[in-house]
Tab-separated table of C-alpha atoms in Angstrom:
chain	number	residue	atom	x	y	z
A	1	MET	CA	-11.580	-20.538	-1.271
A	2	ALA	CA	-14.025	-19.208	-3.844
A	3	ASP	CA	-15.646	-22.656	-3.939
A	4	LEU	CA	-16.561	-22.653	-0.243
A	5	SER	CA	-20.212	-23.532	0.222
A	6	LEU	CA	-22.577	-21.058	1.837
A	7	ARG	CA	-22.794	-23.404	4.826
A	8	ALA	CA	-19.012	-23.472	5.226
A	9	LYS	CA	-18.829	-19.688	4.975
A	10	ARG	CA	-21.499	-19.261	7.651
A	11	ILE	CA	-19.692	-21.603	10.011
A	12	LEU	CA	-16.318	-19.976	9.347
A	13	HIS	CA	-17.875	-16.567	9.980
A	14	ALA	CA	-19.352	-17.821	13.255
A	15	VAL	CA	-16.061	-19.332	14.438
A	16	VAL	CA	-14.068	-16.177	13.679
A	17	ALA	CA	-16.672	-13.843	15.194
A	18	GLU	CA	-16.833	-15.948	18.358
A	19	TYR	CA	-13.040	-16.171	18.611
A	20	LEU	CA	-12.589	-12.411	18.152
A	21	GLN	CA	-15.015	-11.829	21.000
A	22	THR	CA	-13.772	-14.432	23.481
A	23	GLY	CA	-10.232	-15.326	22.474
A	24	GLU	CA	-10.999	-18.984	23.105
A	25	ALA	CA	-11.234	-22.025	20.855
A	26	VAL	CA	-14.758	-22.394	19.489
A	27	GLY	CA	-16.679	-25.671	19.660
A	28	SER	CA	-19.514	-26.916	17.495
A	29	ARG	CA	-22.148	-26.621	20.253
A	30	THR	CA	-21.256	-22.949	20.734
A	31	ILE	CA	-21.840	-22.393	17.015
A	32	THR	CA	-25.252	-24.064	17.001
A	33	ARG	CA	-26.401	-22.322	20.194
A	34	ARG	CA	-25.286	-18.762	19.531
A	35	HIS	CA	-25.266	-18.268	15.790
A	36	ASN	CA	-28.647	-19.465	14.548
A	37	ILE	CA	-27.179	-22.240	12.418
A	38	ASP	CA	-29.805	-24.953	11.974
A	39	LEU	CA	-27.399	-27.886	11.842
A	40	SER	CA	-26.496	-30.611	14.283
A	41	PRO	CA	-23.259	-30.233	16.268
A	42	ALA	CA	-21.931	-33.308	14.441
A	43	THR	CA	-22.512	-31.698	11.043
A	44	VAL	CA	-20.870	-28.475	12.225
A	45	ARG	CA	-17.870	-30.481	13.460
A	46	ASN	CA	-17.530	-32.111	10.045
A	47	VAL	CA	-17.588	-28.729	8.284
A	48	MET	CA	-15.066	-27.329	10.765
A	49	ALA	CA	-12.809	-30.310	10.012
A	50	ASP	CA	-13.075	-29.508	6.294
A	51	LEU	CA	-12.172	-25.869	7.011
A	52	GLU	CA	-9.201	-27.103	8.994
A	53	ASP	CA	-8.063	-29.199	6.013
A	54	LEU	CA	-8.242	-26.035	3.892
A	55	GLY	CA	-5.964	-24.223	6.350
A	56	LEU	CA	-8.636	-21.796	7.516
A	57	LEU	CA	-9.088	-23.211	11.017
A	58	ASP	CA	-6.759	-24.825	13.507
A	59	GLN	CA	-7.400	-27.153	16.448
A	60	PRO	CA	-4.992	-26.246	19.271
A	61	HIS	CA	-5.787	-29.399	21.243
A	62	THR	CA	-7.426	-32.680	20.268
A	63	SER	CA	-10.430	-32.187	22.517
A	64	ALA	CA	-10.718	-28.423	22.009
A	65	GLY	CA	-12.654	-26.410	19.478
A	66	ARG	CA	-11.139	-24.485	16.575
A	67	VAL	CA	-9.505	-21.092	16.159
A	68	PRO	CA	-8.977	-19.210	12.890
A	69	THR	CA	-5.592	-19.358	11.228
A	70	ALA	CA	-4.013	-16.289	9.634
A	71	ALA	CA	-5.494	-17.443	6.311
A	72	GLY	CA	-8.898	-17.897	7.916
A	73	LEU	CA	-8.804	-14.442	9.447
A	74	ARG	CA	-7.737	-12.946	6.109
A	75	PHE	CA	-10.602	-14.696	4.296
A	76	PHE	CA	-13.029	-13.471	6.943
A	77	ILE	CA	-11.889	-9.831	6.553
A	78	ASP	CA	-11.775	-9.898	2.756
A	79	SER	CA	-14.928	-11.909	2.025
A	80	LEU	CA	-17.205	-12.347	5.027
A	81	LEU	CA	-16.934	-9.270	7.224
A	82	LYS	CA	-19.867	-6.868	7.109
A	83	VAL	CA	-18.742	-3.388	8.116
A	84	ARG	CA	-21.530	-1.267	9.537
A	85	SER	CA	-21.522	2.489	9.106
A	86	LEU	CA	-21.036	4.666	12.145
A	87	SER	CA	-24.205	6.154	13.589
A	88	PRO	CA	-24.842	9.914	13.242
A	89	GLN	CA	-24.032	10.259	16.946
A	90	GLU	CA	-20.715	8.434	16.552
A	91	LYS	CA	-19.774	10.593	13.572
A	92	GLN	CA	-20.647	13.760	15.465
A	93	GLN	CA	-18.542	12.600	18.399
A	94	ILE	CA	-15.520	12.343	16.114
A	95	ARG	CA	-16.238	15.662	14.358
A	96	GLU	CA	-16.354	17.481	17.682
A	97	ARG	CA	-12.755	16.455	18.384
A	98	TYR	CA	-11.636	18.711	15.522
A	99	ALA	CA	-13.520	21.826	16.614
A	100	THR	CA	-10.412	23.374	18.158
A	101	ALA	CA	-7.899	22.303	15.480
A	102	ARG	CA	-6.425	25.490	14.019
A	103	ASP	CA	-3.580	24.206	11.863
A	104	PRO	CA	-2.412	20.924	10.276
A	105	ASP	CA	-0.149	20.016	13.201
A	106	GLU	CA	-3.158	20.107	15.527
A	107	VAL	CA	-5.138	18.020	13.050
A	108	TRP	CA	-2.476	15.267	13.201
A	109	GLN	CA	-2.416	15.341	17.002
A	110	HIS	CA	-6.207	15.267	17.261
A	111	THR	CA	-6.421	12.409	14.760
A	112	SER	CA	-3.944	10.229	16.614
A	113	LYS	CA	-5.796	10.812	19.898
A	114	VAL	CA	-9.218	10.203	18.346
A	115	LEU	CA	-8.151	6.865	16.912
A	116	ALA	CA	-6.557	5.770	20.187
A	117	GLU	CA	-9.362	6.883	22.472
A	118	ILE	CA	-12.291	5.561	20.446
A	119	THR	CA	-10.788	2.210	19.420
A	120	ARG	CA	-8.817	1.654	22.671
A	121	HIS	CA	-5.829	0.640	20.557
A	122	ALA	CA	-2.864	2.674	19.289
A	123	GLY	CA	-3.545	5.508	16.828
A	124	ILE	CA	-0.909	6.441	14.243
A	125	VAL	CA	-0.746	9.343	11.816
A	126	LEU	CA	1.716	9.741	8.980
A	127	ALA	CA	1.794	13.481	8.311
A	128	PRO	CA	1.923	14.512	4.642
A	129	LEU	CA	4.926	12.956	2.959
A	130	PRO	CA	7.347	15.728	2.000
A	131	GLU	CA	7.602	14.543	-1.588
A	132	ARG	CA	3.801	14.712	-1.938
A	133	GLN	CA	3.276	18.163	-0.480
A	134	ARG	CA	2.551	20.806	-3.099
A	135	PHE	CA	3.960	24.282	-3.346
A	136	GLN	CA	1.578	27.212	-2.925
A	137	HIS	CA	3.582	30.273	-1.916
A	138	ILE	CA	7.028	31.382	-0.759
A	139	GLU	CA	8.302	34.594	0.767
A	140	PHE	CA	11.825	35.735	1.605
A	141	VAL	CA	12.530	38.005	4.557
A	142	PRO	CA	16.028	39.577	4.538
A	143	LEU	CA	17.686	39.712	7.961
A	144	ARG	CA	21.045	40.994	9.176
A	145	ASP	CA	24.476	39.628	8.265
A	146	GLY	CA	23.395	38.222	4.919
A	147	LYS	CA	20.815	35.895	6.443
A	148	VAL	CA	17.435	35.317	4.822
A	149	LEU	CA	14.320	33.669	6.245
A	150	ALA	CA	12.302	31.669	3.719
A	151	VAL	CA	8.636	31.035	4.562
A	152	LEU	CA	7.161	28.201	2.505
A	153	VAL	CA	3.414	27.492	2.418
A	154	THR	CA	2.083	24.250	0.936
A	155	THR	CA	-1.404	23.633	-0.422
A	156	ASP	CA	-2.356	21.548	2.618
A	157	GLY	CA	-1.662	24.477	4.940
A	158	GLN	CA	1.771	23.450	6.192
A	159	ILE	CA	4.152	26.317	6.878
A	160	GLU	CA	7.897	25.763	6.960
A	161	ASN	CA	10.577	28.280	7.820
A	162	LYS	CA	14.195	27.981	6.753
A	163	LEU	CA	17.028	30.316	7.675
A	164	PHE	CA	19.930	30.443	5.234
A	165	THR	CA	22.837	32.706	4.311
A	166	THR	CA	23.260	34.305	0.909
A	167	ASP	CA	26.524	35.631	-0.498
A	168	ARG	CA	24.724	38.319	-2.478
A	169	PRO	CA	22.539	41.087	-1.044
A	170	VAL	CA	18.802	40.765	-1.628
A	171	ASP	CA	17.181	43.616	-3.531
A	172	GLU	CA	14.197	44.232	-1.252
A	173	ARG	CA	12.535	46.405	-3.885
A	174	GLN	CA	12.243	43.319	-6.089
A	175	LEU	CA	10.867	40.956	-3.455
A	176	GLU	CA	7.205	41.215	-4.378
A	177	ARG	CA	8.004	40.524	-8.021
A	178	ILE	CA	10.281	37.639	-6.999
A	179	HIS	CA	7.517	36.096	-4.915
A	180	ASN	CA	4.983	36.461	-7.719
A	181	TYR	CA	7.387	34.973	-10.253
A	182	LEU	CA	8.121	31.916	-8.095
A	183	ASP	CA	4.447	31.392	-7.240
A	184	THR	CA	3.664	31.295	-10.947
A	185	LEU	CA	6.655	29.117	-11.847
A	186	LEU	CA	6.275	26.589	-9.051
A	187	GLY	CA	2.605	26.717	-8.007
A	188	GLY	CA	0.968	23.288	-7.713
A	189	LEU	CA	4.180	21.291	-8.088
A	190	THR	CA	5.181	18.756	-5.467
A	191	LEU	CA	8.220	19.785	-3.443
A	192	ASP	CA	10.305	17.186	-5.275
A	193	GLU	CA	9.141	18.667	-8.591
A	194	VAL	CA	9.919	22.161	-7.270
A	195	ARG	CA	13.528	21.179	-6.597
A	196	GLU	CA	13.866	19.680	-10.072
A	197	ARG	CA	12.310	22.739	-11.728
A	198	VAL	CA	14.573	25.164	-9.861
A	199	VAL	CA	17.713	23.230	-10.801
A	200	ALA	CA	16.568	23.004	-14.424
A	201	GLU	CA	15.762	26.735	-14.632
A	202	LEU	CA	19.121	27.650	-13.114
A	203	GLY	CA	20.817	25.717	-15.890
A	204	LYS	CA	19.113	27.665	-18.657
A	205	GLU	CA	21.359	30.247	-20.297
A	206	LYS	CA	18.611	32.853	-20.742
A	207	ASN	CA	17.893	33.005	-17.009
A	208	ARG	CA	21.416	34.173	-16.225
A	209	TYR	CA	20.797	37.542	-17.870
A	210	ASP	CA	17.538	38.464	-16.149
A	211	ASP	CA	18.496	39.870	-12.756
A	212	LEU	CA	15.074	39.281	-11.169
A	213	VAL	CA	14.779	35.692	-12.418
A	214	ALA	CA	18.374	34.884	-11.502
A	215	GLN	CA	17.940	36.248	-7.988
A	216	ALA	CA	14.620	34.409	-7.522
A	217	LEU	CA	16.137	31.095	-8.606
A	218	ARG	CA	19.239	31.536	-6.430
A	219	LEU	CA	17.110	32.259	-3.366
A	220	SER	CA	14.716	29.379	-3.989
A	221	HIS	CA	17.629	27.019	-4.619
A	222	ALA	CA	19.198	27.957	-1.291
A	223	ALA	CA	15.865	27.602	0.505
A	224	LEU	CA	14.415	24.502	-1.127
A	225	VAL	CA	16.850	22.229	-2.899
A	226	ASP	CA	18.517	20.910	0.240
A	227	ALA	CA	15.476	21.337	2.493
A	228	ARG	CA	14.515	17.676	2.613
A	229	ARG	CA	13.009	16.366	5.818
A	230	ASP	CA	11.714	13.058	7.052
A	231	ALA	CA	8.041	12.287	7.308
A	232	ASP	CA	6.523	12.926	10.732
A	233	VAL	CA	4.860	10.007	12.517
A	234	ILE	CA	2.610	10.575	15.529
A	235	VAL	CA	1.697	7.674	17.817
A	236	THR	CA	-0.839	7.850	20.642
A	237	GLY	CA	-2.237	5.144	22.882
A	238	SER	CA	0.605	2.634	23.013
A	239	ALA	CA	-0.407	1.942	26.604
A	240	ASN	CA	-3.752	0.633	25.317
A	241	LEU	CA	-1.893	-2.383	23.970
A	242	VAL	CA	-0.470	-3.326	27.340
A	243	ASP	CA	-2.390	-6.148	28.961
A	244	THR	CA	-2.576	-5.255	32.643
A	245	GLY	CA	-3.119	-8.849	33.813
A	246	HIS	CA	-0.854	-9.895	36.683
A	247	HIS	CA	-0.071	-13.444	35.549
A	248	LYS	CA	2.102	-13.236	32.463
A	249	ASP	CA	4.558	-15.733	31.112
A	250	PRO	CA	7.998	-14.410	30.077
A	251	ALA	CA	7.298	-15.007	26.383
A	252	GLU	CA	4.159	-12.836	26.516
A	253	LEU	CA	6.032	-10.071	28.314
A	254	GLU	CA	8.772	-10.183	25.677
A	255	ARG	CA	6.235	-9.964	22.827
A	256	MET	CA	4.623	-6.978	24.486
A	257	ARG	CA	7.981	-5.268	24.955
A	258	ALA	CA	8.858	-5.871	21.297
A	259	LEU	CA	5.499	-4.452	20.161
A	260	LEU	CA	5.967	-1.266	22.169
A	261	GLN	CA	9.471	-0.867	20.772
A	262	ALA	CA	8.102	-1.307	17.248
A	263	LEU	CA	5.708	1.592	17.827
A	264	GLU	CA	8.743	3.750	18.611
A	265	ASP	CA	10.487	2.731	15.383
A	266	LYS	CA	9.734	5.645	13.087
A	267	GLU	CA	11.256	4.063	9.993
A	268	LEU	CA	9.218	0.884	10.452
A	269	LEU	CA	5.965	2.808	10.810
A	270	VAL	CA	6.726	4.956	7.767
A	271	ARG	CA	7.366	1.818	5.687
A	272	LEU	CA	4.100	0.241	6.814
A	273	LEU	CA	1.981	3.314	6.162
A	274	ASP	CA	3.762	3.933	2.878
A	275	ARG	CA	2.561	0.464	1.848
A	276	ALA	CA	-0.956	1.500	2.784
A	277	MET	CA	-0.662	4.411	0.366
A	278	GLU	CA	0.058	2.049	-2.520
A	279	GLY	CA	-3.456	0.592	-2.563
A	280	PRO	CA	-6.957	2.068	-2.629
A	281	GLY	CA	-9.363	2.120	0.284
A	282	ILE	CA	-8.850	0.549	3.668
A	283	GLN	CA	-5.774	-1.653	4.064
A	284	VAL	CA	-5.614	-4.373	6.747
A	285	PHE	CA	-2.267	-5.980	7.567
A	286	LEU	CA	-2.329	-9.094	9.728
A	287	GLY	CA	0.702	-10.172	11.744
A	288	ALA	CA	3.261	-11.626	9.366
A	289	GLU	CA	1.909	-9.465	6.521
A	290	THR	CA	3.556	-6.484	8.204
A	291	ALA	CA	6.987	-8.092	7.610
A	292	ALA	CA	7.942	-7.059	11.156
A	293	ASP	CA	8.568	-9.774	13.749
A	294	ALA	CA	7.473	-7.475	16.576
A	295	LEU	CA	4.033	-7.145	14.947
A	296	GLU	CA	3.506	-10.892	14.523
A	297	ASP	CA	0.572	-10.860	16.944
A	298	ALA	CA	-0.813	-7.470	15.888
A	299	SER	CA	-3.053	-6.126	13.147
A	300	ILE	CA	-3.001	-2.754	11.404
A	301	VAL	CA	-6.012	-1.050	9.841
A	302	ALA	CA	-4.918	1.882	7.681
A	303	ALA	CA	-6.378	4.417	5.249
A	304	THR	CA	-5.026	7.353	3.280
A	305	TYR	CA	-6.238	10.950	3.386
A	306	GLY	CA	-6.149	13.671	0.786
A	307	PRO	CA	-7.088	13.403	-2.911
A	308	GLU	CA	-7.679	9.827	-4.054
A	309	ASP	CA	-5.288	10.167	-6.989
A	310	ARG	CA	-2.426	11.603	-4.862
A	311	PRO	CA	-2.919	10.893	-1.153
A	312	LEU	CA	-0.956	13.115	1.219
A	313	GLY	CA	-0.451	10.694	4.107
A	314	ALA	CA	-2.087	7.905	6.067
A	315	ILE	CA	-3.708	7.104	9.403
A	316	ALA	CA	-3.855	3.739	11.137
A	317	VAL	CA	-4.919	1.797	14.187
A	318	VAL	CA	-2.603	-0.852	15.604
A	319	GLY	CA	-4.145	-3.453	17.868
A	320	PRO	CA	-4.255	-7.171	18.629
A	321	LYS	CA	-5.358	-9.651	15.998
A	322	ARG	CA	-8.521	-10.080	18.062
A	323	MET	CA	-9.697	-6.527	17.421
A	324	ASN	CA	-13.241	-5.644	16.405
A	325	TYR	CA	-12.423	-5.225	12.706
A	326	GLY	CA	-15.863	-3.994	11.665
A	327	LYS	CA	-15.825	-1.162	14.188
A	328	VAL	CA	-12.177	-0.217	13.677
A	329	ILE	CA	-12.496	-0.166	9.890
A	330	SER	CA	-15.536	2.136	10.126
A	331	ILE	CA	-13.724	4.513	12.483
A	332	VAL	CA	-10.547	4.642	10.390
A	333	ASP	CA	-12.494	5.130	7.156
A	334	PHE	CA	-14.672	7.951	8.495
A	335	THR	CA	-11.760	9.684	10.237
A	336	ALA	CA	-9.637	9.603	7.068
A	337	THR	CA	-12.502	11.181	5.107
A	338	LEU	CA	-12.985	13.790	7.830
A	339	VAL	CA	-9.282	14.679	7.886
A	340	SER	CA	-9.322	15.140	4.106
A	341	GLY	CA	-12.272	17.497	4.468
A	342	VAL	CA	-10.733	19.469	7.340
A	343	LEU	CA	-7.493	20.005	5.413
A	344	HIS	CA	-9.351	21.272	2.383
A	345	GLY	CA	-11.944	23.396	4.139
A	346	GLY	CA	-14.671	20.765	3.969
A	347	GLU	CA	-16.303	19.193	6.991
């Protein structure tokens, strides 16, 4: 593919761009008329035939034009697509959606809606993965009948409450010192690291003889060690993917039904967005690359948010393979950057 001539790249770009816009097979005369390519239709047909031999284009019917294959679409996205930046007005339009967001949960909801409404596809948000959230502060509130409420605050602003029962009374006079001790011991660790640290500290002989330390570790163990939870996935705009045409064949209806069911499969979406968190920048998954049969005819554009070296979660747009990739990539990229800023007191 690296050896493709400039002429072949221009023609491939024109075919893919035309197909994404119309959904129809693209002929050589369309290329010469609409894409400022100063070649004869016969020459364009010869180049398109070469691209077909390379597996980048396909000819659905003998007399029809060409359509991009999955490989052709991938080459277009990776090597030929020019992504324009959003205009200042477009950026401001997105920023304004966050004006009323007061806590992280509202940020996730706003983000999912923004992606769905602006792209007219489905917007997905993977809230911060539990194992990547970082400890900032914890407080214990003693209640009646041996019950204790633990209030955990993470560095991204998430607040979690857990009610548990303790078999030993809590010395309320020591609570402030307990909180300070745990904040110092655990501050900045991921929640997985917190659990490991608490278990390790409990096993140290010296900690058994310091009443304050022992009580702090017992309380944090009860509140945190078994407090695992699944990642939250928010999906908005599934209806945008439903083609409202009245003349559908059964196979198309079945594919649509399968796609909508896939967007309700939390585990599937977590796996996909977790893959997005493994690589830098914008990730685009095309059809079979998602490893999900129900997404065979769909594409996913995803990006992470949070610090580059330890992203907290991911956002994505799910739409048809014929989406406007340049526009969607710009929207996802800017929104991910905006979310990172909102969570850390930036934009």
